[in-house]
Short mmCIF file of C-alpha atoms in Angstrom, two decimals:
data_model
loop_
_atom_site.label_atom_id
_atom_site.label_comp_id
_atom_site.label_asym_id
_atom_site.label_seq_id
_atom_site.Cartn_x
_atom_site.Cartn_y
_atom_site.Cartn_z
CA ALA A 1 -9.29 31.62 -6.40
CA GLU A 2 -10.56 35.29 -6.80
CA GLN A 3 -11.38 37.03 -10.71
CA PHE A 4 -11.85 40.91 -11.12
CA LEU A 5 -15.44 41.05 -11.81
CA ASN A 6 -17.60 44.04 -11.81
CA ASN A 7 -15.02 46.05 -10.28
CA ASN A 8 -14.52 43.52 -7.19
CA TRP A 9 -12.67 40.88 -6.43
CA GLN A 10 -15.11 37.89 -6.09
CA ASN A 11 -14.30 34.08 -5.41
CA ASN A 12 -14.74 31.50 -7.99
CA LYS A 13 -16.31 28.32 -6.46
CA LEU A 14 -15.29 26.49 -9.88
CA LEU A 15 -11.22 27.37 -9.09
CA SER A 16 -11.49 27.35 -5.55
CA ASN A 17 -10.56 24.32 -3.12
CA GLN A 18 -11.64 24.11 0.61
CA PHE A 19 -11.18 20.69 2.21
CA VAL A 20 -11.50 20.50 5.74
CA TYR A 21 -10.76 16.70 7.02
CA ASP A 22 -10.52 15.58 10.79
CA GLU A 23 -9.31 12.15 11.80
CA ASN A 24 -9.05 10.88 15.14
CA VAL A 25 -7.53 7.11 15.49
CA ASN A 26 -7.20 5.68 19.23
CA ALA A 27 -5.13 2.41 19.54
CA ALA A 28 -4.34 0.08 22.03
CA TYR A 29 -2.00 -3.00 21.62
CA VAL A 30 -0.44 -6.05 23.48
CA ASN A 31 2.66 -8.06 22.49
CA PHE A 32 3.82 -11.41 23.56
CA ASN A 33 7.44 -12.78 23.23
CA LYS A 34 8.69 -16.12 23.80
CA GLN A 35 12.49 -17.71 23.37
CA PHE A 36 12.93 -21.27 23.21
CA LYS A 37 16.11 -23.15 22.44
CA LYS A 38 16.55 -22.80 18.92
CA THR A 39 12.66 -21.75 18.61
CA SER A 40 11.18 -17.83 19.17
CA ILE A 41 7.65 -16.88 19.16
CA GLN A 42 6.13 -13.06 19.15
CA LEU A 43 2.77 -12.33 19.06
CA GLY A 44 0.60 -9.00 18.79
CA LEU A 45 -2.71 -7.64 18.50
CA ARG A 46 -3.26 -4.01 17.76
CA ALA A 47 -6.99 -2.34 18.30
CA GLU A 48 -8.11 0.79 16.48
CA GLN A 49 -11.08 2.61 16.44
CA THR A 50 -11.36 5.59 13.73
CA THR A 51 -13.42 8.27 13.71
CA SER A 52 -13.29 11.27 10.29
CA LYS A 53 -15.19 13.95 8.99
CA GLY A 54 -14.11 15.24 5.33
CA ASN A 55 -16.23 18.28 4.47
CA SER A 56 -15.77 19.92 1.27
CA ILE A 57 -16.82 23.41 1.67
CA THR A 58 -16.57 23.81 -1.94
CA THR A 59 -18.56 21.24 -3.30
CA ASN A 60 -21.09 21.30 -0.37
CA LYS A 61 -20.32 17.61 0.37
CA VAL A 62 -19.81 16.12 4.18
CA ILE A 63 -18.60 12.78 4.91
CA GLU A 64 -18.63 11.16 8.36
CA ARG A 65 -16.79 7.44 9.57
CA GLU A 66 -16.21 5.69 12.65
CA TYR A 67 -14.90 2.14 12.74
CA LEU A 68 -13.52 -0.59 15.15
CA ASN A 69 -10.59 -3.22 13.64
CA PHE A 70 -8.06 -5.95 14.82
CA PHE A 71 -5.28 -6.08 13.69
CA PRO A 72 -3.54 -9.88 14.88
CA SER A 73 0.25 -10.89 14.05
CA VAL A 74 2.53 -14.11 14.60
CA PHE A 75 6.01 -14.76 14.14
CA VAL A 76 7.46 -17.84 14.44
CA ASN A 77 11.37 -18.48 13.80
CA GLN A 78 12.97 -21.98 14.04
CA THR A 79 16.71 -22.54 13.79
CA LEU A 80 17.10 -26.09 12.15
CA ASP A 81 21.31 -25.71 12.52
CA LYS A 82 24.11 -23.01 12.04
CA ASN A 83 23.38 -22.84 8.64
CA ASN A 84 19.88 -23.19 8.31
CA ASP A 85 16.82 -20.92 9.52
CA ILE A 86 13.22 -20.70 8.66
CA SER A 87 10.51 -18.37 9.52
CA LEU A 88 6.33 -18.21 9.23
CA SER A 89 4.82 -15.57 9.88
CA TYR A 90 0.74 -13.74 9.36
CA SER A 91 -0.46 -10.44 9.78
CA ARG A 92 -3.40 -8.27 9.11
CA ARG A 93 -3.06 -4.57 8.11
CA ILE A 94 -4.91 -1.25 7.45
CA ASP A 95 -3.64 1.25 4.77
CA ARG A 96 -5.84 4.37 4.30
CA PRO A 97 -6.23 6.30 1.35
CA SER A 98 -4.41 9.85 1.22
CA TYR A 99 -5.70 13.19 2.01
CA ASP A 100 -5.36 14.07 -1.67
CA ALA A 101 -7.39 11.03 -2.74
CA LEU A 102 -10.60 12.07 -0.40
CA ASN A 103 -10.72 15.46 -1.39
CA PRO A 104 -13.35 15.87 -4.33
CA PHE A 105 -12.30 19.02 -6.05
CA VAL A 106 -12.07 18.77 -9.83
CA TYR A 107 -8.82 19.62 -11.25
CA PHE A 108 -8.92 19.90 -15.10
CA LEU A 109 -5.54 19.16 -16.96
CA ASP A 110 -7.44 19.90 -20.48
CA GLN A 111 -11.11 20.03 -21.84
CA TYR A 112 -11.29 16.37 -22.21
CA THR A 113 -9.44 15.60 -19.27
CA TYR A 114 -9.53 16.06 -15.41
CA SER A 115 -8.80 14.21 -12.23
CA GLN A 116 -10.91 14.45 -8.91
CA GLY A 117 -10.56 12.86 -5.53
CA ASN A 118 -13.75 10.65 -3.92
CA PRO A 119 -15.03 11.42 -0.50
CA PHE A 120 -16.32 7.81 -0.22
CA LEU A 121 -12.91 5.80 -0.37
CA ASN A 122 -12.80 3.26 2.25
CA PRO A 123 -9.27 1.92 3.84
CA GLN A 124 -7.84 -1.28 2.53
CA TYR A 125 -7.45 -4.20 4.17
CA THR A 126 -4.78 -6.94 3.74
CA ASN A 127 -4.14 -10.77 5.33
CA ASN A 128 -0.63 -11.45 4.46
CA PHE A 129 1.18 -14.82 5.08
CA GLU A 130 4.90 -15.50 4.96
CA PHE A 131 7.39 -18.16 4.54
CA THR A 132 11.24 -17.64 4.70
CA TYR A 133 13.96 -20.02 4.49
CA LEU A 134 17.48 -18.60 5.32
CA LEU A 135 20.60 -20.34 4.60
CA LYS A 136 24.26 -19.12 6.13
CA LYS A 137 22.51 -16.15 7.21
CA LYS A 138 22.50 -13.92 4.60
CA TYR A 139 21.12 -15.91 1.17
CA SER A 140 17.04 -15.75 1.37
CA VAL A 141 14.12 -17.33 -0.31
CA THR A 142 10.76 -15.82 0.82
CA LEU A 143 7.01 -17.08 -0.57
CA ASN A 144 4.18 -14.64 0.19
CA TYR A 145 0.41 -14.78 -0.09
CA SER A 146 -1.28 -11.08 0.37
CA ARG A 147 -5.11 -10.92 -0.17
CA THR A 148 -6.57 -7.55 0.22
CA ILE A 149 -10.38 -6.31 -0.30
CA ASP A 150 -11.31 -3.10 -0.89
CA VAL A 151 -8.06 -1.98 -3.06
CA ILE A 152 -7.48 1.51 -3.30
CA THR A 153 -6.73 1.85 -7.14
CA GLU A 154 -6.17 4.49 -9.46
CA VAL A 155 -8.48 4.22 -12.50
CA ILE A 156 -8.94 6.03 -15.56
CA LEU A 157 -12.70 6.14 -16.73
CA PRO A 158 -14.97 7.86 -19.57
CA ASP A 159 -16.86 10.66 -18.46
CA ASN A 160 -19.90 10.32 -21.18
CA GLU A 161 -21.51 13.63 -20.41
CA LYS A 162 -18.28 15.38 -21.16
CA GLN A 163 -16.99 13.65 -23.82
CA ALA A 164 -13.89 13.58 -21.14
CA LEU A 165 -11.71 11.18 -19.43
CA TYR A 166 -11.22 11.46 -15.44
CA GLN A 167 -8.91 10.11 -13.24
CA THR A 168 -10.10 8.96 -9.53
CA ASN A 169 -9.35 6.27 -7.15
CA GLN A 170 -12.05 3.32 -5.98
CA ASN A 171 -12.25 0.44 -4.09
CA ILE A 172 -11.69 -2.09 -6.29
CA ALA A 173 -13.19 -5.49 -4.43
CA THR A 174 -10.19 -7.95 -4.16
CA GLN A 175 -6.55 -8.46 -4.98
CA ASN A 176 -4.82 -11.49 -4.49
CA ALA A 177 -0.99 -11.94 -4.89
CA TYR A 178 1.13 -14.42 -4.62
CA SER A 179 5.11 -13.59 -4.59
CA MET A 180 8.62 -15.39 -4.35
CA VAL A 181 11.43 -13.09 -3.57
CA ILE A 182 15.33 -14.22 -3.94
CA ASN A 183 18.09 -12.24 -1.92
CA VAL A 184 21.50 -13.24 -2.74
CA PRO A 185 24.58 -10.82 -1.72
CA VAL A 186 27.66 -12.07 -3.56
CA SER A 187 31.51 -10.86 -2.36
CA LEU A 188 32.89 -10.92 -6.12
CA THR A 189 36.69 -10.02 -4.95
CA LYS A 190 37.75 -8.23 -2.10
CA TRP A 191 37.04 -5.03 -3.34
CA TRP A 192 34.11 -5.97 -4.75
CA SER A 193 30.14 -6.76 -3.58
CA SER A 194 26.97 -7.22 -4.72
CA ASN A 195 23.56 -7.94 -3.57
CA ASN A 196 20.92 -9.05 -6.01
CA ASN A 197 17.19 -9.38 -5.29
CA LEU A 198 14.60 -11.02 -7.94
CA ASN A 199 10.77 -10.61 -6.96
CA LEU A 200 8.41 -12.91 -9.07
CA PHE A 201 4.71 -12.26 -8.25
CA HIS A 202 1.43 -13.23 -9.98
CA ILE A 203 -1.42 -10.70 -9.08
CA GLY A 204 -4.92 -10.88 -9.66
CA PHE A 205 -7.91 -8.20 -9.56
CA LYS A 206 -11.24 -8.78 -9.16
CA ALA A 207 -14.35 -6.15 -9.42
CA PRO A 208 -18.13 -7.16 -9.99
CA ASP A 209 -18.85 -3.30 -11.18
CA ILE A 210 -16.76 -0.61 -12.30
CA ALA A 211 -18.79 1.84 -14.70
CA GLY A 212 -21.07 -1.01 -15.36
CA GLN A 213 -18.41 -3.72 -16.23
CA LYS A 214 -17.18 -6.54 -14.32
CA LEU A 215 -12.84 -6.79 -14.10
CA ASP A 216 -11.32 -9.69 -13.62
CA ASN A 217 -7.41 -9.39 -14.54
CA LYS A 218 -4.09 -11.59 -13.96
CA SER A 219 -0.60 -10.53 -14.55
CA THR A 220 2.44 -12.64 -13.57
CA SER A 221 5.91 -10.13 -13.68
CA PHE A 222 9.24 -9.86 -12.10
CA GLN A 223 11.25 -7.17 -10.46
CA PHE A 224 15.16 -7.39 -10.19
CA LYS A 225 17.83 -5.12 -8.36
CA SER A 226 21.33 -5.53 -8.34
CA GLN A 227 23.62 -3.17 -6.13
CA HIS A 228 27.33 -3.18 -6.42
CA SER A 229 30.04 -1.49 -4.32
CA PHE A 230 33.81 -1.21 -5.19
CA LYS A 231 36.65 -0.35 -2.91
CA ILE A 232 38.87 1.71 -4.73
CA GLN A 233 41.12 2.53 -1.74
CA PRO A 234 40.86 3.32 1.67
CA GLY A 235 38.71 6.01 2.12
CA LEU A 236 37.17 6.06 -1.40
CA SER A 237 34.08 4.03 -2.56
CA ALA A 238 31.73 3.87 -5.32
CA GLU A 239 28.76 2.42 -6.44
CA LEU A 240 26.51 1.17 -9.06
CA ASN A 241 22.80 0.26 -8.90
CA PHE A 242 20.36 -1.45 -11.74
CA SER A 243 16.87 -1.92 -11.24
CA TYR A 244 14.43 -3.79 -13.81
CA ASP A 245 10.54 -3.91 -13.98
CA SER A 246 8.99 -5.98 -16.48
CA PRO A 247 5.39 -5.15 -17.62
CA VAL A 248 2.45 -5.66 -15.20
CA THR A 249 -1.07 -5.13 -15.34
CA PHE A 250 -2.46 -3.37 -12.29
CA GLY A 251 -6.55 -2.81 -11.53
CA VAL A 252 -7.36 -1.05 -14.99
CA MET A 253 -3.65 -0.49 -16.14
CA GLU A 254 -1.03 -1.95 -18.07
CA ILE A 255 1.91 -0.57 -17.16
CA GLY A 256 5.04 -1.11 -19.27
CA THR A 257 8.61 -2.16 -18.87
CA ARG A 258 10.84 0.20 -16.62
CA TYR A 259 14.59 0.09 -16.14
CA GLY A 260 17.27 2.26 -14.52
CA PHE A 261 20.80 2.74 -13.73
CA ASP A 262 22.15 5.22 -10.59
CA ALA A 263 25.65 5.46 -9.53
CA GLY A 264 28.11 7.30 -7.03
CA VAL A 265 31.43 7.78 -5.82
CA SER A 266 32.37 8.71 -2.23
CA LYS A 267 35.58 10.01 -0.18
CA SER A 268 35.87 9.70 3.72
CA LEU A 269 37.64 13.06 4.82
CA LEU A 270 39.54 14.70 7.80
CA ASN A 271 39.75 11.47 9.86
CA LYS A 272 36.62 9.80 8.75
CA LYS A 273 34.65 12.77 10.52
CA ALA A 274 33.45 14.38 7.25
CA SER A 275 32.50 12.56 3.58
CA LEU A 276 31.44 14.03 0.32
CA LYS A 277 29.48 11.99 -2.19
CA LEU A 278 29.13 12.33 -5.73
CA ALA A 279 25.79 10.66 -7.33
CA ALA A 280 23.91 10.54 -10.09
CA ASN A 281 20.40 9.24 -10.71
CA ASP A 282 18.65 7.71 -13.50
CA ILE A 283 21.91 7.82 -15.60
CA PHE A 284 20.33 7.16 -19.18
CA ASN A 285 16.51 8.83 -18.13
CA THR A 286 14.75 5.33 -18.67
CA GLN A 287 12.55 5.71 -15.97
CA ILE A 288 9.41 6.11 -18.24
CA ASN A 289 5.91 5.38 -17.36
CA ASN A 290 4.30 3.82 -20.49
CA ILE A 291 0.72 2.92 -19.04
CA ASN A 292 -2.29 1.48 -21.42
CA SER A 293 -5.73 0.98 -20.72
CA ALA A 294 -6.78 -2.94 -19.58
CA PHE A 295 -10.24 -2.04 -18.89
CA PRO A 296 -12.73 -3.36 -21.55
CA GLY A 297 -14.19 -0.95 -23.98
CA LEU A 298 -11.85 1.72 -23.15
CA TYR A 299 -8.53 2.82 -25.05
CA TYR A 300 -5.63 5.27 -24.00
CA THR A 301 -2.06 5.43 -23.85
CA LEU A 302 -0.30 7.36 -21.19
CA TYR A 303 3.34 8.23 -21.93
CA GLY A 304 5.69 10.29 -19.20
CA VAL A 305 9.00 10.80 -18.23
CA ASN A 306 9.90 11.26 -14.25
CA ASP A 307 11.98 14.05 -13.16
CA ARG A 308 14.31 11.44 -11.46
CA GLN A 309 17.43 11.99 -13.22
CA TYR A 310 19.86 14.24 -11.70
CA VAL A 311 23.25 14.85 -10.21
CA SER A 312 24.02 15.72 -6.34
CA LEU A 313 27.25 16.82 -4.32
CA THR A 314 26.47 15.82 -0.75
CA PHE A 315 28.87 16.90 1.81
CA THR A 316 28.59 15.24 5.41
CA TYR A 317 30.10 16.26 8.87
CA ARG A 318 29.84 14.42 11.83
CA PHE A 319 30.23 16.47 15.06
CA GLY A 320 31.03 15.58 18.79
CA LYS A 321 32.60 11.86 19.47
CA ASN A 322 32.17 9.07 16.97
CA GLU A 323 32.17 6.36 19.84
CA ILE A 324 28.56 7.62 20.77
CA LYS A 325 25.91 5.05 20.32
CA PRO A 326 23.35 6.20 17.16
CA ALA A 327 19.86 7.05 18.20
CA ARG A 328 17.85 3.75 17.51
CA ASN A 329 15.51 4.05 14.36
CA ARG A 330 12.03 4.11 15.52
CA SER A 331 9.00 3.34 13.36
CA THR A 332 6.07 5.43 14.41
CA GLY A 333 3.07 6.35 12.99
CA LEU A 334 4.47 9.57 11.63
CA GLU A 335 6.10 7.96 8.42
CA ALA A 336 2.28 6.44 7.16
CA GLU A 337 0.74 9.58 7.96
CA GLN A 338 2.99 11.13 5.75
CA GLY A 339 2.87 9.14 2.83
CA ARG A 340 -0.77 9.84 2.93
CA MET A 341 -0.18 13.75 2.49
CA LYS A 342 0.87 13.49 -0.70
CA ASN A 343 0.01 15.99 -3.28
#
């Protein structure tokens, strides 16, 4: 940012943000698959070597890192009979901080509130264990346990020198999470079907030192989603979705209840070559963020409404022959990188 001083435009370092970040990830992986009569096994191992350099020209800070990690995975599926299947899996994964979270530039919201990136953030690592029971190839119950170290968590802390609050991200020491997920699809009538998902979970955070204090927060909560599809007539369908998140303590924040309704109507046109869809998102504008402090000695409340309420009209036309097989949806590392580029 520049300002006009002494008849010249001059760079204002307090309002400028120049952060150069270079990262190189080299990876190699090996997979093994074996199919028996009623049992299938899949083993995998991925190795990643990472070098990174973050240079904040504005604040004159340079952070360099180099690390090597191994990520094993195991999946075993057993068919008990025609109506019953079970599976066991284990995996280790890495989640790197977003680029915005690494930038040490200070963003002032007002004289009492500001946010700042943390160039010293490390990736977080998760070991995940999962057991799934599948009934009649459609009803499922999944039990899950995961342990994450160096958890990247948004925190709001006091700045006593500036008499202000600041938001940043830190690596909170350990997170343990237990969950049970129940998925039940239901065909209520010939024209009405639904899919219902209930996620019950218990989550705990432990950190030896955040602003000089220990943190040991635990919370039990649930999430519920219900999706309903209606076949009104040939070529005309509708959908209604509902979601509910109960209160939960996450790190240093207590997040209040959230719920919402979405709806849509879709019409097939031109011998199914085209479709027209009218959709309404967050119909009652209830996707509200209500956050309170869960940090000892610090009291604050954040209240905000996400801009998720909108109405959209979408027209889709498919060119060419419909019988051509669509391209497979391949998963690449691009999705993870796009997530890290949030602003």
